[in-house]
PDB file of C-alpha atoms in Angstrom:
ATOM      1  CA  MET A 352      71.668 144.916 107.726  1.00 48.00           C
ATOM      2  CA  LYS A 353      69.546 141.862 108.121  1.00 42.00           C
ATOM      3  CA  ARG A 354      69.825 141.121 104.391  1.00 44.00           C
ATOM      4  CA  ILE A 355      73.622 141.413 104.547  1.00 43.00           C
ATOM      5  CA  SER A 356      73.740 138.994 107.501  1.00 46.00           C
ATOM      6  CA  LEU A 357      71.602 136.487 105.627  1.00 39.00           C
ATOM      7  CA  PHE A 358      73.820 136.836 102.551  1.00 38.00           C
ATOM      8  CA  VAL A 359      76.965 136.217 104.593  1.00 41.00           C
ATOM      9  CA  ALA A 360      75.325 133.196 106.236  1.00 43.00           C
ATOM     10  CA  ALA A 361      74.363 131.838 102.817  1.00 41.00           C
ATOM     11  CA  LEU A 362      77.934 132.245 101.564  1.00 40.00           C
ATOM     12  CA  ALA A 363      79.263 130.456 104.637  1.00 45.00           C
ATOM     13  CA  LEU A 364      76.806 127.594 104.105  1.00 40.00           C
ATOM     14  CA  ALA A 365      77.728 127.300 100.423  1.00 42.00           C
ATOM     15  CA  SER A 366      81.403 127.263 101.332  1.00 43.00           C
ATOM     16  CA  LEU A 367      80.799 124.584 103.940  1.00 42.00           C
ATOM     17  CA  MET A 368      78.845 122.430 101.530  1.00 41.00           C
ATOM     18  CA  GLY A 369      81.608 122.787  98.977  1.00 44.00           C
ATOM     19  CA  CYS A 370      84.053 121.281 101.456  1.00 45.00           C
ATOM     20  CA  THR A 371      82.009 118.193 102.208  1.00 47.00           C
ATOM     21  CA  ASP A 372      83.491 116.125  99.383  1.00 64.00           C
ATOM     22  CA  PHE A 373      84.820 113.613 101.879  1.00 82.00           C
ATOM     23  CA  GLY A 374      86.330 110.337 100.774  1.00 89.00           C
ATOM     24  CA  LYS A 375      85.728 106.852 102.116  1.00 93.00           C
ATOM     25  CA  VAL A 376      87.720 104.386 104.184  1.00 94.00           C
ATOM     26  CA  ASP A 377      88.226 100.693 103.509  1.00 94.00           C
ATOM     27  CA  GLN A 378      90.019  98.171 105.695  1.00 93.00           C
ATOM     28  CA  GLY A 379      91.067  94.546 105.629  1.00 95.00           C
ATOM     29  CA  ARG A 380      93.761  91.852 105.641  1.00 96.00           C
ATOM     30  CA  VAL A 381      96.237  91.726 102.762  1.00 97.00           C
ATOM     31  CA  VAL A 382      96.313  88.588 100.611  1.00 97.00           C
ATOM     32  CA  ALA A 383      98.449  89.958  97.760  1.00 97.00           C
ATOM     33  CA  PHE A 384     100.847  92.860  97.234  1.00 97.00           C
ATOM     34  CA  ASP A 385     102.557  93.727  93.963  1.00 97.00           C
ATOM     35  CA  LYS A 386     104.977  96.538  94.707  1.00 94.00           C
ATOM     36  CA  GLN A 387     106.150  96.864  91.128  1.00 95.00           C
ATOM     37  CA  ALA A 388     102.602  97.227  89.818  1.00 96.00           C
ATOM     38  CA  GLY A 389     101.655  99.354  92.826  1.00 96.00           C
ATOM     39  CA  LYS A 390      98.652  97.247  93.783  1.00 97.00           C
ATOM     40  CA  VAL A 391      97.424  95.740  97.032  1.00 98.00           C
ATOM     41  CA  THR A 392      94.590  93.221  97.433  1.00 98.00           C
ATOM     42  CA  PHE A 393      92.829  92.510 100.702  1.00 97.00           C
ATOM     43  CA  ILE A 394      89.853  90.773 102.269  1.00 96.00           C
ATOM     44  CA  ARG A 395      87.543  93.306 103.885  1.00 94.00           C
ATOM     45  CA  ASP A 396      87.081  93.279 107.642  1.00 91.00           C
ATOM     46  CA  LYS A 397      83.296  93.484 107.973  1.00 87.00           C
ATOM     47  CA  LYS A 398      83.425  94.496 111.648  1.00 80.00           C
ATOM     48  CA  ALA A 399      86.552  96.664 111.919  1.00 70.00           C
ATOM     49  CA  GLU A 400      86.878  95.682 115.582  1.00 73.00           C
ATOM     50  CA  PRO A 401      90.592  95.281 116.507  1.00 69.00           C
ATOM     51  CA  LEU A 402      90.009  92.446 118.981  1.00 72.00           C
ATOM     52  CA  ASN A 403      87.303  90.709 116.988  1.00 80.00           C
ATOM     53  CA  PRO A 404      87.899  91.126 113.244  1.00 85.00           C
ATOM     54  CA  ASP A 405      85.693  89.463 110.662  1.00 89.00           C
ATOM     55  CA  TYR A 406      87.647  88.770 107.471  1.00 91.00           C
ATOM     56  CA  THR A 407      84.787  87.446 105.380  1.00 91.00           C
ATOM     57  CA  GLY A 408      84.241  90.250 102.894  1.00 89.00           C
ATOM     58  CA  LEU A 409      84.317  88.640  99.462  1.00 92.00           C
ATOM     59  CA  PRO A 410      85.216  89.229  96.730  1.00 94.00           C
ATOM     60  CA  PRO A 411      88.626  90.651  97.677  1.00 96.00           C
ATOM     61  CA  VAL A 412      89.251  94.273  96.703  1.00 96.00           C
ATOM     62  CA  THR A 413      92.274  95.690  94.914  1.00 97.00           C
ATOM     63  CA  TYR A 414      93.583  99.247  95.237  1.00 98.00           C
ATOM     64  CA  THR A 415      96.453 101.077  93.646  1.00 97.00           C
ATOM     65  CA  ILE A 416      98.762 102.503  96.288  1.00 95.00           C
ATOM     66  CA  PRO A 417      99.347 106.275  96.592  1.00 94.00           C
ATOM     67  CA  THR A 418     101.815 107.787  94.132  1.00 89.00           C
ATOM     68  CA  ASP A 419     102.994 110.210  96.834  1.00 92.00           C
ATOM     69  CA  PRO A 420     105.423 108.355  99.182  1.00 89.00           C
ATOM     70  CA  ALA A 421     104.321 110.644 102.026  1.00 92.00           C
ATOM     71  CA  GLU A 422     100.837 109.103 101.851  1.00 94.00           C
ATOM     72  CA  MET A 423     102.136 105.523 101.868  1.00 92.00           C
ATOM     73  CA  GLY A 424     102.886 103.622 105.081  1.00 88.00           C
ATOM     74  CA  PRO A 425     105.180 100.572 105.391  1.00 93.00           C
ATOM     75  CA  ASP A 426     104.836  97.971 102.638  1.00 95.00           C
ATOM     76  CA  PRO A 427     102.281  95.330 103.649  1.00 96.00           C
ATOM     77  CA  LYS A 428     102.999  91.645 104.156  1.00 95.00           C
ATOM     78  CA  ALA A 429     100.610  89.311 102.345  1.00 97.00           C
ATOM     79  CA  GLY A 430      99.227  86.108 103.848  1.00 97.00           C
ATOM     80  CA  LEU A 431      96.297  83.763 103.342  1.00 97.00           C
ATOM     81  CA  ARG A 432      95.371  82.955 106.943  1.00 97.00           C
ATOM     82  CA  MET A 433      92.053  84.535 107.874  1.00 95.00           C
ATOM     83  CA  LYS A 434      91.302  82.829 111.169  1.00 94.00           C
ATOM     84  CA  LEU A 435      93.004  80.451 113.604  1.00 95.00           C
ATOM     85  CA  ASP A 436      90.463  78.592 115.752  1.00 96.00           C
ATOM     86  CA  THR A 437      92.156  76.311 118.279  1.00 96.00           C
ATOM     87  CA  GLN A 438      88.849  75.490 119.954  1.00 95.00           C
ATOM     88  CA  LYS A 439      87.620  73.773 116.794  1.00 96.00           C
ATOM     89  CA  SER A 440      91.124  72.861 115.580  1.00 97.00           C
ATOM     90  CA  GLN A 441      90.463  74.708 112.344  1.00 96.00           C
ATOM     91  CA  ILE A 442      92.292  77.231 110.253  1.00 96.00           C
ATOM     92  CA  ILE A 443      90.471  79.282 107.637  1.00 96.00           C
ATOM     93  CA  ILE A 444      92.497  80.400 104.637  1.00 96.00           C
ATOM     94  CA  TYR A 445      91.750  82.297 101.459  1.00 97.00           C
ATOM     95  CA  ASP A 446      92.321  80.178  98.353  1.00 95.00           C
ATOM     96  CA  PRO A 447      93.331  82.558  95.492  1.00 94.00           C
ATOM     97  CA  GLN A 448      92.728  79.895  92.856  1.00 92.00           C
ATOM     98  CA  ALA A 449      89.159  79.175  93.970  1.00 94.00           C
ATOM     99  CA  GLN A 450      88.561  82.810  94.999  1.00 93.00           C
ATOM    100  CA  ALA A 451      86.949  81.438  98.147  1.00 96.00           C
ATOM    101  CA  PHE A 452      87.643  80.519 101.756  1.00 97.00           C
ATOM    102  CA  LYS A 453      88.749  77.047 102.739  1.00 96.00           C
ATOM    103  CA  THR A 454      88.460  75.527 106.207  1.00 97.00           C
ATOM    104  CA  ILE A 455      91.234  73.071 107.095  1.00 97.00           C
ATOM    105  CA  VAL A 456      91.047  70.818 110.132  1.00 97.00           C
ATOM    106  CA  PHE A 457      94.378  70.355 111.893  1.00 97.00           C
ATOM    107  CA  LYS A 458      95.871  68.355 114.748  1.00 97.00           C
ATOM    108  CA  ILE A 459      97.488  70.389 117.527  1.00 97.00           C
ATOM    109  CA  HIS A 460     100.929  69.215 118.652  1.00 97.00           C
ATOM    110  CA  ASP A 461     101.780  72.127 120.927  1.00 97.00           C
ATOM    111  CA  MET A 462     100.070  75.318 122.032  1.00 97.00           C
ATOM    112  CA  GLN A 463     101.496  78.145 124.115  1.00 97.00           C
ATOM    113  CA  GLU A 464      99.135  80.884 125.306  1.00 97.00           C
ATOM    114  CA  ASN A 465      99.712  84.398 126.711  1.00 97.00           C
ATOM    115  CA  VAL A 466     102.728  84.833 124.454  1.00 97.00           C
ATOM    116  CA  ASP A 467     103.450  88.539 124.012  1.00 95.00           C
ATOM    117  CA  ARG A 468     105.492  89.961 121.145  1.00 93.00           C
ATOM    118  CA  ASP A 469     108.612  90.208 123.332  1.00 94.00           C
ATOM    119  CA  HIS A 470     108.361  86.643 124.680  1.00 95.00           C
ATOM    120  CA  PRO A 471     111.567  84.580 124.166  1.00 95.00           C
ATOM    121  CA  LEU A 472     109.552  82.042 122.163  1.00 96.00           C
ATOM    122  CA  VAL A 473     108.882  84.622 119.470  1.00 96.00           C
ATOM    123  CA  PHE A 474     111.538  87.293 120.030  1.00 95.00           C
ATOM    124  CA  ASP A 475     115.318  86.897 119.969  1.00 93.00           C
ATOM    125  CA  LYS A 476     116.696  89.357 122.509  1.00 89.00           C
ATOM    126  CA  GLU A 477     120.302  88.873 121.388  1.00 89.00           C
ATOM    127  CA  SER A 478     119.612  90.013 117.842  1.00 91.00           C
ATOM    128  CA  GLY A 479     116.776  92.310 118.882  1.00 91.00           C
ATOM    129  CA  LYS A 480     114.576  90.840 116.170  1.00 92.00           C
ATOM    130  CA  ALA A 481     111.324  88.925 116.110  1.00 92.00           C
ATOM    131  CA  LYS A 482     111.529  85.311 115.000  1.00 94.00           C
ATOM    132  CA  VAL A 483     110.088  84.547 111.579  1.00 94.00           C
ATOM    133  CA  PHE A 484     106.766  82.722 111.406  1.00 95.00           C
ATOM    134  CA  PRO A 485     105.235  80.570 110.121  1.00 96.00           C
ATOM    135  CA  MET A 486     107.795  77.809 110.556  1.00 96.00           C
ATOM    136  CA  VAL A 487     107.082  74.912 108.212  1.00 96.00           C
ATOM    137  CA  ASP A 488     108.819  71.612 108.939  1.00 95.00           C
ATOM    138  CA  LYS A 489     108.523  69.447 105.825  1.00 90.00           C
ATOM    139  CA  THR A 490     110.138  66.470 107.603  1.00 91.00           C
ATOM    140  CA  LYS A 491     107.855  66.440 110.627  1.00 92.00           C
ATOM    141  CA  LYS A 492     104.999  67.767 108.482  1.00 92.00           C
ATOM    142  CA  THR A 493     104.120  70.445 110.997  1.00 96.00           C
ATOM    143  CA  VAL A 494     103.398  74.149 110.848  1.00 97.00           C
ATOM    144  CA  THR A 495     104.087  76.616 113.659  1.00 98.00           C
ATOM    145  CA  VAL A 496     102.253  79.946 113.608  1.00 97.00           C
ATOM    146  CA  TYR A 497     102.192  82.905 115.962  1.00 96.00           C
ATOM    147  CA  SER A 498      99.150  85.112 116.417  1.00 94.00           C
ATOM    148  CA  ALA A 499     100.081  88.374 118.136  1.00 91.00           C
ATOM    149  CA  ARG A 500      96.434  89.364 118.491  1.00 89.00           C
ATOM    150  CA  GLN A 501      95.536  86.063 120.162  1.00 93.00           C
ATOM    151  CA  LYS A 502      98.908  85.917 121.969  1.00 95.00           C
ATOM    152  CA  MET A 503      99.203  82.322 120.878  1.00 96.00           C
ATOM    153  CA  LEU A 504     101.983  80.121 119.478  1.00 97.00           C
ATOM    154  CA  VAL A 505     100.636  76.937 117.926  1.00 98.00           C
ATOM    155  CA  THR A 506     102.264  73.953 116.242  1.00 98.00           C
ATOM    156  CA  PHE A 507      99.941  71.728 114.236  1.00 98.00           C
ATOM    157  CA  SER A 508      99.842  69.258 111.381  1.00 96.00           C
ATOM    158  CA  VAL A 509      97.544  69.417 108.373  1.00 94.00           C
ATOM    159  CA  PRO A 510      96.565  66.868 105.708  1.00 93.00           C
ATOM    160  CA  GLU A 511      99.436  65.903 103.401  1.00 92.00           C
ATOM    161  CA  GLU A 512      97.891  67.705 100.400  1.00 92.00           C
ATOM    162  CA  TYR A 513      98.451  71.093 102.017  1.00 93.00           C
ATOM    163  CA  MET A 514     102.124  70.661 102.895  1.00 92.00           C
ATOM    164  CA  SER A 515     103.108  71.654  99.360  1.00 92.00           C
ATOM    165  CA  TRP A 516     101.269  74.970  99.607  1.00 93.00           C
ATOM    166  CA  PRO A 517     103.484  78.083 100.057  1.00 94.00           C
ATOM    167  CA  ASP A 518     104.427  79.133 103.592  1.00 95.00           C
ATOM    168  CA  SER A 519     102.356  82.307 103.200  1.00 93.00           C
ATOM    169  CA  THR A 520      99.271  80.053 103.298  1.00 96.00           C
ATOM    170  CA  TRP A 521      99.614  79.851 107.083  1.00 97.00           C
ATOM    171  CA  ASP A 522     100.625  83.454 107.631  1.00 96.00           C
ATOM    172  CA  ALA A 523      98.253  86.298 108.482  1.00 95.00           C
ATOM    173  CA  GLY A 524      98.616  89.248 106.139  1.00 95.00           C
ATOM    174  CA  ASP A 525      98.953  92.752 107.529  1.00 95.00           C
ATOM    175  CA  GLU A 526      95.852  94.710 108.430  1.00 94.00           C
ATOM    176  CA  VAL A 527      95.662  97.840 106.271  1.00 95.00           C
ATOM    177  CA  ARG A 528      93.394 100.847 105.867  1.00 95.00           C
ATOM    178  CA  VAL A 529      92.959 102.972 102.756  1.00 95.00           C
ATOM    179  CA  TYR A 530      91.380 106.352 102.210  1.00 96.00           C
ATOM    180  CA  TYR A 531      89.898 106.855  98.769  1.00 96.00           C
ATOM    181  CA  LYS A 532      87.467 108.914  96.701  1.00 94.00           C
ATOM    182  CA  GLU A 533      87.628 106.897  93.496  1.00 94.00           C
ATOM    183  CA  ASP A 534      86.999 103.136  93.637  1.00 94.00           C
ATOM    184  CA  GLY A 535      90.216 101.141  93.442  1.00 95.00           C
ATOM    185  CA  LYS A 536      92.527 104.127  93.891  1.00 96.00           C
ATOM    186  CA  SER A 537      93.836 104.874  97.379  1.00 96.00           C
ATOM    187  CA  LEU A 538      94.866 108.401  98.283  1.00 95.00           C
ATOM    188  CA  ARG A 539      96.283 107.414 101.660  1.00 96.00           C
ATOM    189  CA  PHE A 540      97.513 104.015 102.786  1.00 96.00           C
ATOM    190  CA  MET A 541      98.069 102.944 106.382  1.00 95.00           C
ATOM    191  CA  ASN A 542      99.602  99.649 107.469  1.00 95.00           C
ATOM    192  CA  ILE A 543      97.867  99.191 110.805  1.00 92.00           C
ATOM    193  CA  SER A 544      99.929  96.120 111.705  1.00 89.00           C
ATOM    194  CA  LYS A 545     103.215  98.009 111.323  1.00 87.00           C
ATOM    195  CA  THR A 546     102.197 101.414 112.596  1.00 79.00           C
ATOM    196  CA  ASP A 547     102.407 102.464 116.240  1.00 54.00           C
ATOM    197  CA  ILE A 548      99.760 105.187 116.451  1.00 48.00           C
ATOM    198  CA  PHE A 549     100.878 106.017 120.005  1.00 38.00           C
ATOM    199  CA  LYS A 550     104.511 106.605 119.075  1.00 41.00           C
ATOM    200  CA  LYS A 551     105.511 110.251 119.137  1.00 35.00           C
TER     201      LYS A 551
END
């Protein structure tokens, strides 16, 4: 009887060990998304702390998105803004050409704090839609960005050489998370920025 019990226990252990082929999780901020090619590229968040992210993981990583639509969340928005530091009057962006980060010093023209997502400054109640940021004024040579995480709406000016850069330069890409077993191939894709995990 004892031998049978040991045999059953051994089978259970073998079965358990056979089910431990767990995948891995990767997370970061999207800097490029090619829907047609089915590829997303992001800068890794080295901390994975919602209130204190650290988008400094270089080089950027590229994953193919899941082939099963059921495993794919909302399409991600790409942007090059990694950090907005109003204390130092600096914005850190990812430069795709140089494959490196660039720190740009700016001059603040206006800054509104404690601005929630439903604040009239960033949300149009009549249409029921959020206003589109960044707002780039080529005439005044200013850029207005909204950071939902920092609850901050900031208008600033940057050196003339950067005004010709695309608007996405000043935008923060969506935060995404992928589950994978094979490098570069996601099995599940979650757009954290566009997913309400508390919604039933």
